[in-house]
mmCIF file of C-alpha atoms in Angstrom:
data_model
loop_
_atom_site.group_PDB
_atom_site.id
_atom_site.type_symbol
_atom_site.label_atom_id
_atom_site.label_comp_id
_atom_site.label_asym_id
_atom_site.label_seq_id
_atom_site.Cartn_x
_atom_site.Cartn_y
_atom_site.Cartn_z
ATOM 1 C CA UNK A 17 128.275 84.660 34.981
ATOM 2 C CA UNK A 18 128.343 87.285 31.775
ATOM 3 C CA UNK A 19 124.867 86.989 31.837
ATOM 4 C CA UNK A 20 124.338 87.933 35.506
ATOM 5 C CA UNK A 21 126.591 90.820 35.380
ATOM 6 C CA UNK A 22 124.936 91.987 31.995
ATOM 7 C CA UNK A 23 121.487 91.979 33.774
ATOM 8 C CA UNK A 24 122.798 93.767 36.301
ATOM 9 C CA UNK A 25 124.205 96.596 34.918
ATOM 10 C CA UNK A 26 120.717 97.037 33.045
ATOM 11 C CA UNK A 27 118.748 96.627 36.038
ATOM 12 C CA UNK A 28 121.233 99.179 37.695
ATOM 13 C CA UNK A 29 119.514 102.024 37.026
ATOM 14 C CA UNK A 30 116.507 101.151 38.274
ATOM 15 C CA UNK A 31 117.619 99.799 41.700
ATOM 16 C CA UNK A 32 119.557 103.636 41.925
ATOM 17 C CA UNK A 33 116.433 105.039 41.284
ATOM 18 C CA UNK A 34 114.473 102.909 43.881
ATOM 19 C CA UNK A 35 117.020 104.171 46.828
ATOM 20 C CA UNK A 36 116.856 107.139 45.783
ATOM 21 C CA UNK A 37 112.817 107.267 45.806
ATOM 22 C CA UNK A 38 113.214 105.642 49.022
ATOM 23 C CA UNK A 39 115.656 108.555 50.314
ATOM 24 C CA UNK A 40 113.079 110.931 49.666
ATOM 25 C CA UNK A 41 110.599 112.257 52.320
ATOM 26 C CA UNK A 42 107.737 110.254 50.511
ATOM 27 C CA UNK A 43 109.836 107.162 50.434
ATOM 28 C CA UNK A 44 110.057 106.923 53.942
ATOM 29 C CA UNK A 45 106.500 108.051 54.742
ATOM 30 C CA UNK A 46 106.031 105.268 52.758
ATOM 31 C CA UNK A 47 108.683 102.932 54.512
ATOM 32 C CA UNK A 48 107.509 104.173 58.231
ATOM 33 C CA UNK A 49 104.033 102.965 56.953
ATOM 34 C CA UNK A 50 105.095 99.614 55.960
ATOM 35 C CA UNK A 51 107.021 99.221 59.209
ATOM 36 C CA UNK A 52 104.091 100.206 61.484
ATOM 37 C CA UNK A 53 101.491 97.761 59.270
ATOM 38 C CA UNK A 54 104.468 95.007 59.810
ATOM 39 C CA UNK A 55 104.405 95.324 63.539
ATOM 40 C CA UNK A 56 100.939 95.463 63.471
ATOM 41 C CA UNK A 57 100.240 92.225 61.667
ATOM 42 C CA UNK A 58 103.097 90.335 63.243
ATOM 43 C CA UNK A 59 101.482 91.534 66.789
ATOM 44 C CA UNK A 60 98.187 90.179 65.569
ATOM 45 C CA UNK A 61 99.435 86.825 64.495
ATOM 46 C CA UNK A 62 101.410 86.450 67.709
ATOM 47 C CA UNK A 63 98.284 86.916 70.032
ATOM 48 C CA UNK A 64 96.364 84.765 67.906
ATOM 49 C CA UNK A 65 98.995 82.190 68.032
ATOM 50 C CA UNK A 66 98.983 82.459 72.098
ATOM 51 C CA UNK A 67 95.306 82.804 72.230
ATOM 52 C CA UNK A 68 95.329 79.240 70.226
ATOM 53 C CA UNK A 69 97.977 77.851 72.459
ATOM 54 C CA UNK A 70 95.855 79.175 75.850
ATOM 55 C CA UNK A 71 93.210 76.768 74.980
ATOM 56 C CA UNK A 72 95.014 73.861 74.225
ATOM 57 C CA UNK A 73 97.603 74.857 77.622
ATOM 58 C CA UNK A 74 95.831 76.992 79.468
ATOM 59 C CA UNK A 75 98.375 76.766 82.423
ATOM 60 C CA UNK A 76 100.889 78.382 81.015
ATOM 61 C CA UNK A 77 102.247 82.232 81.394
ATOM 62 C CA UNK A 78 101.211 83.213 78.425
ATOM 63 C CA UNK A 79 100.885 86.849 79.308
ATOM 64 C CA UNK A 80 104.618 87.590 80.177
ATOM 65 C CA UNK A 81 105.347 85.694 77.061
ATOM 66 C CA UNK A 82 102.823 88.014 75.232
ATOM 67 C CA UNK A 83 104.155 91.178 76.307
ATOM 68 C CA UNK A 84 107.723 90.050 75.739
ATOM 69 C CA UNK A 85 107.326 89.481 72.189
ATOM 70 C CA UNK A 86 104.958 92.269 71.612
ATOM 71 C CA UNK A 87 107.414 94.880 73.359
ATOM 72 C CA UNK A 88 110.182 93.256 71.473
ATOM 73 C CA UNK A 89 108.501 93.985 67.901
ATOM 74 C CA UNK A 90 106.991 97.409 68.479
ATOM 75 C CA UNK A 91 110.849 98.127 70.355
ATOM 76 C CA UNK A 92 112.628 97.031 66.954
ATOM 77 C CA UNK A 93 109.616 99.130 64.837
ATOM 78 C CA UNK A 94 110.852 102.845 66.664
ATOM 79 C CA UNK A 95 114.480 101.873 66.144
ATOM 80 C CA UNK A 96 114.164 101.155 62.578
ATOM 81 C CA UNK A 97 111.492 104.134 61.959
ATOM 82 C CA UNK A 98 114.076 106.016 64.317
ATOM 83 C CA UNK A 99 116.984 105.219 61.901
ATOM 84 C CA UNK A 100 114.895 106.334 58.670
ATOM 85 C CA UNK A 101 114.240 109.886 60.185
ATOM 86 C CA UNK A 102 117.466 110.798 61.838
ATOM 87 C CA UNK A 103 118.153 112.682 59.618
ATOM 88 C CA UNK A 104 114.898 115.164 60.477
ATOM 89 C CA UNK A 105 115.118 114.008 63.755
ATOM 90 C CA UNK A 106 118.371 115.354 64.702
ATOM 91 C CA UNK A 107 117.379 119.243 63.421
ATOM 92 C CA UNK A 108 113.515 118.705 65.239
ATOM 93 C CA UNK A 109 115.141 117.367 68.619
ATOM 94 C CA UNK A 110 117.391 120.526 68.477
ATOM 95 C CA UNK A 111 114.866 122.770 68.145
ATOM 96 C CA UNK A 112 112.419 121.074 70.732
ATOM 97 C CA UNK A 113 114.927 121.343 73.459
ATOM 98 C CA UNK A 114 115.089 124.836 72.402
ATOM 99 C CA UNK A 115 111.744 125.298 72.579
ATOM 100 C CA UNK A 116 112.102 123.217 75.909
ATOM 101 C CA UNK A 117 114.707 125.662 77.732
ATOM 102 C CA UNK A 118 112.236 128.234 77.189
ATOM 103 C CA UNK A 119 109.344 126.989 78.363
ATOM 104 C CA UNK A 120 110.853 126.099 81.526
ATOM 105 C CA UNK A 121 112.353 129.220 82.061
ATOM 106 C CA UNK A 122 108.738 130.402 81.701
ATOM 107 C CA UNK A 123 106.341 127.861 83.429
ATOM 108 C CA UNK A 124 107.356 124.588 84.974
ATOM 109 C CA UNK A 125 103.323 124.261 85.593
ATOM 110 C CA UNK A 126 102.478 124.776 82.166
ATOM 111 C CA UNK A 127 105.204 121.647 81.283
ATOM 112 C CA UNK A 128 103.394 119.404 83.367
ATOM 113 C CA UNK A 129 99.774 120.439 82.534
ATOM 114 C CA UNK A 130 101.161 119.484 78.657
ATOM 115 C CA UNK A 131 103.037 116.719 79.423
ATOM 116 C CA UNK A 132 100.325 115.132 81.469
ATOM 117 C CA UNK A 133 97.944 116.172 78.202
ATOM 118 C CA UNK A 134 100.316 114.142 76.131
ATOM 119 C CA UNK A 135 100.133 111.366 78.421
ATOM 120 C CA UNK A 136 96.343 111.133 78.798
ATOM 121 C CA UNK A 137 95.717 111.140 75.087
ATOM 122 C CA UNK A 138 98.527 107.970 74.795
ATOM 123 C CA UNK A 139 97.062 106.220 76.844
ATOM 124 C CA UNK A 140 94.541 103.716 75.329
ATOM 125 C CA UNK A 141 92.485 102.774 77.821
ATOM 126 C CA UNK A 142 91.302 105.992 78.795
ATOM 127 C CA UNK A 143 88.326 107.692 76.534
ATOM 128 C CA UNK A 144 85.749 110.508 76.549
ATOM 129 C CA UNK A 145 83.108 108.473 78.943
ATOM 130 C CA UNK A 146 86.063 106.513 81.314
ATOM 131 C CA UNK A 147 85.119 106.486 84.899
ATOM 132 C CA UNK A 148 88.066 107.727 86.714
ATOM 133 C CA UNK A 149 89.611 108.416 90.162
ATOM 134 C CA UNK A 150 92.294 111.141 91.112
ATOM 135 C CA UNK A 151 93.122 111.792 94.535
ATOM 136 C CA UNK A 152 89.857 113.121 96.068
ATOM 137 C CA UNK A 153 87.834 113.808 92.679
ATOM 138 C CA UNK A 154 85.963 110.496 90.825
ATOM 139 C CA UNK A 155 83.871 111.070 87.794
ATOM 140 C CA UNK A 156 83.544 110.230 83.870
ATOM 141 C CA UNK A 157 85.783 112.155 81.697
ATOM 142 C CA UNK A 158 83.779 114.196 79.195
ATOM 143 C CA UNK A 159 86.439 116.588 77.692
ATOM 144 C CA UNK A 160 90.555 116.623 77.963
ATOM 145 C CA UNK A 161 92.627 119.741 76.631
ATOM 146 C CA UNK A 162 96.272 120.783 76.825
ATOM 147 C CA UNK A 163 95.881 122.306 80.332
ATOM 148 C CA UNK A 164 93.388 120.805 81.676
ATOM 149 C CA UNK A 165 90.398 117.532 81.684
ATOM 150 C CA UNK A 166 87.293 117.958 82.827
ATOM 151 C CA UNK A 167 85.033 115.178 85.072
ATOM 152 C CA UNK A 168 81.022 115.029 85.299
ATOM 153 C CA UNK A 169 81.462 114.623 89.330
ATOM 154 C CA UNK A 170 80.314 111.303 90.654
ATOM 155 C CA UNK A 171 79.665 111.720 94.707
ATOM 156 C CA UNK A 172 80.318 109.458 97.976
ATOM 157 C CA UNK A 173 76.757 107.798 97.177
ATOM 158 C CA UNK A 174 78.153 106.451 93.748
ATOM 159 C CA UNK A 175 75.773 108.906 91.576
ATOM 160 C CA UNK A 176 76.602 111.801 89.405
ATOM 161 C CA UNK A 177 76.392 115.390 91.716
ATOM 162 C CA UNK A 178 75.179 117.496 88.494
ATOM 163 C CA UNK A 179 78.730 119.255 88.803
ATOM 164 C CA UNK A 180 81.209 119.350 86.263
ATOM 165 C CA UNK A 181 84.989 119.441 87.964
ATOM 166 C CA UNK A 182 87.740 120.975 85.894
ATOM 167 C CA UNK A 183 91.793 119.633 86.926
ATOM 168 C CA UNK A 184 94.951 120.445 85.723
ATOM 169 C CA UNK A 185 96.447 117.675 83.570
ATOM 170 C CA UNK A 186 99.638 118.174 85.940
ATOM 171 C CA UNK A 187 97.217 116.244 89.078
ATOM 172 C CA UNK A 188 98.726 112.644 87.246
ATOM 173 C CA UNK A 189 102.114 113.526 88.942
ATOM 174 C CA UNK A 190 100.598 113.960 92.291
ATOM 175 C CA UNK A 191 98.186 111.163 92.332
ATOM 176 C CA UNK A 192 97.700 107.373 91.039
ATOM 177 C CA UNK A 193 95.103 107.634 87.914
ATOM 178 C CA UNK A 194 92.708 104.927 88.538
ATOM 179 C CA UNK A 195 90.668 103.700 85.621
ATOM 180 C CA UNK A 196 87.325 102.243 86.911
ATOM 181 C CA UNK A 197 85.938 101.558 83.522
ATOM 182 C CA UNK A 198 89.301 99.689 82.029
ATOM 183 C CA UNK A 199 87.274 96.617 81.583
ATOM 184 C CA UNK A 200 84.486 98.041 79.874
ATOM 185 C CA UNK A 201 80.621 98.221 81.442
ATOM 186 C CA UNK A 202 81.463 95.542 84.364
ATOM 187 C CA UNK A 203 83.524 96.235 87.161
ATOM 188 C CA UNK A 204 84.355 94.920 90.549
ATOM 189 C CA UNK A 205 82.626 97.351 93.202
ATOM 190 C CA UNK A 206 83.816 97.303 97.188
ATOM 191 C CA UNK A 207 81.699 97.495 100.032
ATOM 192 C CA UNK A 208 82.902 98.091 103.464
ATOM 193 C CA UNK A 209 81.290 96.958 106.998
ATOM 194 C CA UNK A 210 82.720 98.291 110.486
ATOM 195 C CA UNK A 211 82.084 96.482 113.505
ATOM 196 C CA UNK A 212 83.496 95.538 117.257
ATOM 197 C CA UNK A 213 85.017 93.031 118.145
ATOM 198 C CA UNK A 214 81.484 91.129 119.251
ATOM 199 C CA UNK A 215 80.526 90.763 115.925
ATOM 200 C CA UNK A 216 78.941 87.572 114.923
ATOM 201 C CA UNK A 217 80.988 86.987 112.361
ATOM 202 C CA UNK A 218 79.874 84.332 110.458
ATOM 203 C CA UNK A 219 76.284 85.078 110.956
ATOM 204 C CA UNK A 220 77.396 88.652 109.550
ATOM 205 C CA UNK A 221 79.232 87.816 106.541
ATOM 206 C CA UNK A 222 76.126 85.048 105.554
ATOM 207 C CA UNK A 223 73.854 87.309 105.486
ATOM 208 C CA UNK A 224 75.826 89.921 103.538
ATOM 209 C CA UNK A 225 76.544 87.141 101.204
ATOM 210 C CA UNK A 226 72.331 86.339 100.465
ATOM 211 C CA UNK A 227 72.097 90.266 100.075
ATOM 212 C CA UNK A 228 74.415 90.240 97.456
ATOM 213 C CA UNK A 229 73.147 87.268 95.698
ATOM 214 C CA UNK A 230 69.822 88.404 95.376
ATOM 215 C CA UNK A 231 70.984 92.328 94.047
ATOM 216 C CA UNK A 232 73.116 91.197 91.653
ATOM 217 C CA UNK A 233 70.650 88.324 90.528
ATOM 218 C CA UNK A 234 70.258 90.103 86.953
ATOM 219 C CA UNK A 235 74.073 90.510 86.172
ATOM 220 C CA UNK A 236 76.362 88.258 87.923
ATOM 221 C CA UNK A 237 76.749 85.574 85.694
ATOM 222 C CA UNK A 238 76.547 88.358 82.545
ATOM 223 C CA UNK A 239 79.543 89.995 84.560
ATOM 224 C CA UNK A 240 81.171 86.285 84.825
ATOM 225 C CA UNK A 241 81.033 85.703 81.106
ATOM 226 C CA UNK A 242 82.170 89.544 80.703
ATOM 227 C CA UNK A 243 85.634 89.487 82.771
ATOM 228 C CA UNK A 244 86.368 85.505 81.500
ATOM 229 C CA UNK A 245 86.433 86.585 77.734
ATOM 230 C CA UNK A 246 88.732 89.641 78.845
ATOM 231 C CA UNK A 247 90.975 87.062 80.579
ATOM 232 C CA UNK A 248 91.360 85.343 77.248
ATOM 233 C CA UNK A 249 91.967 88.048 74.932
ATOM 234 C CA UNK A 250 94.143 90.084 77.401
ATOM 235 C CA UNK A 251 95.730 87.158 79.132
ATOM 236 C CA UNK A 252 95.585 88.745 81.996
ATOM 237 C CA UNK A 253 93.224 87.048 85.370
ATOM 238 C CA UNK A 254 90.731 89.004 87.133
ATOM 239 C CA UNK A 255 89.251 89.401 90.096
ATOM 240 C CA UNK A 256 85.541 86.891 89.880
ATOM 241 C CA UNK A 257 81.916 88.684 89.714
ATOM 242 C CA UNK A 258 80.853 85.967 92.488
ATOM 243 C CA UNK A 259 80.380 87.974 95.792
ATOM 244 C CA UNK A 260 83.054 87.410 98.064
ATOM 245 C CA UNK A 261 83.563 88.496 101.722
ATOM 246 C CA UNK A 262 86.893 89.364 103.606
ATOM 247 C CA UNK A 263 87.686 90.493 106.786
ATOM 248 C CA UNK A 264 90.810 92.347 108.453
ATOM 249 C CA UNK A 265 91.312 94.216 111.511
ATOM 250 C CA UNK A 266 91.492 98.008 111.686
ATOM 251 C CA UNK A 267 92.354 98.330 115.443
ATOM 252 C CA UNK A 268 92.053 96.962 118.293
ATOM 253 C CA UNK A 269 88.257 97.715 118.542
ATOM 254 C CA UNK A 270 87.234 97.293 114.692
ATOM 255 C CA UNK A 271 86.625 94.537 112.411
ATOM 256 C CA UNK A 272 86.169 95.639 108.938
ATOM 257 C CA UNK A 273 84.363 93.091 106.389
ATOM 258 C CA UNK A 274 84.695 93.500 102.904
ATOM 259 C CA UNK A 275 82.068 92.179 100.495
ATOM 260 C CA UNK A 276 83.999 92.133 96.579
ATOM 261 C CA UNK A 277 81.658 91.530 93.175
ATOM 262 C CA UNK A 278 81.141 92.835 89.727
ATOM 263 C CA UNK A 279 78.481 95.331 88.923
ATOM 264 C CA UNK A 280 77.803 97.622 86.023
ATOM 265 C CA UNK A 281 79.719 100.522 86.278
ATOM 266 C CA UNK A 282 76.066 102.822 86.342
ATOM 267 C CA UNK A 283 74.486 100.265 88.847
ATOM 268 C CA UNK A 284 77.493 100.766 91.516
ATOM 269 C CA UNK A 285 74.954 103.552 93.895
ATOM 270 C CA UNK A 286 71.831 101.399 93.621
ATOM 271 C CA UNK A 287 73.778 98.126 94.320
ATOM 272 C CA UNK A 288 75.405 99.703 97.225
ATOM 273 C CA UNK A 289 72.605 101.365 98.823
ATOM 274 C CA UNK A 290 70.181 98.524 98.639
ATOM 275 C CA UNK A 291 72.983 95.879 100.240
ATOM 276 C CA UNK A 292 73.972 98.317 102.732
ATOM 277 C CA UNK A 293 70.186 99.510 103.934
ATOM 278 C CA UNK A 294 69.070 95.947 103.465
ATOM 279 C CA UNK A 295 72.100 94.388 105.692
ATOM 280 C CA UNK A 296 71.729 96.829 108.612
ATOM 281 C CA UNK A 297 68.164 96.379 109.017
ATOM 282 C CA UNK A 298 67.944 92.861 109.006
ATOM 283 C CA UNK A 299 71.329 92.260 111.088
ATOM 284 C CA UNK A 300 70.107 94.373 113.848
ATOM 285 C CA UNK A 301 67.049 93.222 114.187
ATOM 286 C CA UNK A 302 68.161 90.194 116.528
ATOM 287 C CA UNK A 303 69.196 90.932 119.728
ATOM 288 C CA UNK A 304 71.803 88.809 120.285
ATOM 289 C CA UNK A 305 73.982 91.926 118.074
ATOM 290 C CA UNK A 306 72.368 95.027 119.705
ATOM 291 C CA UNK A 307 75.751 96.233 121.296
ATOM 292 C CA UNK A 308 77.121 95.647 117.521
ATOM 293 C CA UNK A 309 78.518 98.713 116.509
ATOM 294 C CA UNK A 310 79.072 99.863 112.402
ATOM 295 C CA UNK A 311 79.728 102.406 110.390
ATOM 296 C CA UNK A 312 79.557 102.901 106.962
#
């Protein structure tokens, strides 16, 4: 017992000097580092883990399980970082709402525009070359600012227009921001048919179905192999590349078919043109369909 107290009075000194290293500003640059490669690593081994137990089970929910735990780590990560800097937090969150009250005196457009600037560079699916959709305006995202992002225009027909659209960060509170390139070169493209109600149905959505088949020839089963790996490491399911028809009723009067399959993102234009041209021509030719009305 002598001994033990003995070696720690000499050792002491040191431990006082490791807090108070630690209670410096590089200690706990150096501590907030440690914590965020912890989290990191634990995250890692946790969706290998799952990804192991998704092939020997793979019909369990392992993606609610997934986010649990992951939420769960990064969630104790900020508190602890939070607790090391409150300190400096305190006298920064004082002078940001300071800063805040003043700025919203002066602009409340200006807020948004940052705070939508702020929200688009957190977010980690979206990059310089994303195809995205905002209200009215698709195109691929080739520069983002404080006030503003700017889209290389991509028209009705699926192919770039040559213009170069400029919107005010503050459009992500008016509209849903849809990512169309989340999933990396493959997506799943939609193609709508309108008829009456004396459609031939099933002779309609066979022959859609053939069209399909024989566009997407060169990159359906690529597109297959693309969103099942996805599935695996995201644990998440997805929509299949395999063409697939559906039908619901707009009116009354109207039918609308749906064909659903995965395309490159740069093929979505050719794809649809050729199926659409293709499918009108060869539908109509039979006369059994002539009072078939469509639009497109």
């Amino acid at each position: 017992m002598n001994e033990l107290l003995h070696l720690y009075r000499e050792s002491l000194p040191v431990i006082e000097a490791v807090f108070d290293f630690l209670e410096s500003r590089l200690g706990r640059v150096i501590l907030t580092v440690l914590i965020l490669f912890m989290a990191t690593f634990i995250n890692r081994f946790m969706h290998w883990r799952l990804a192991v137990k998704k092939t020997a089970d793979p019909s369990g929910d392992l993606r609610a399980t997934w986010v649990r735990r992951r939420n769960l780590v990064w969630v104790t990560a900020v508190l602890l970082i939070l607790a090391l800097w409150s300190n400096q937090i305190t006298g920064f969150l004082i002078s940001l709402a300071a800063i805040g009250g003043a700025l919203l005196v002066v602009s409340k457009e200006f807020i948004l525009c940052v705070w939508g600037a702020l929200i688009i560079s957190l977010n980690k699916s979206l990059k310089i070359g994303s195809t995205i959709e905002i209200g009215q305006y698709t195109g691929q995202l080739v520069n983002t600012g404080f006030v503003s992002f700017e889209l290389a225009e991509i028209g009705p027909s699926k192919k770039q227009t040559g213009r170069l659209l400029q919107l005010p960060n503050s459009l992500i509170f008016q509209w849903p921001l849809k990512n169309l390139s989340a999933y990396g070169a493959y997506g799943i493209h939609l193609i709508d048919f309108h008829f009456d109600r004396r459609v031939n149905i099933q002779r309609a959505e066979n022959l859609v179905l053939k069209l399909a088949n024989e566009a997407g020839k060169h990159w359906i089963l690529e597109a297959e192999r693309h969103f099942t790996h996805l599935e695996n490491s995201h644990f998440v399911d997805l929509p299949k590349a395999q063409p697939e028809v559906f039908w619901n009723s707009v009116d009354e009067k109207c039918l609308r078919m749906t064909l659903r399959l995965g395309c490159p993102l740069n093929k979505r234009g050719q794809l649809e043109k050729a199926v659409v041209k293709r499918f009108w021509v060869e539908y109509l030719e039979h006369p059994v369909d002539t009072n078939t009305q469509a639009q497109d």
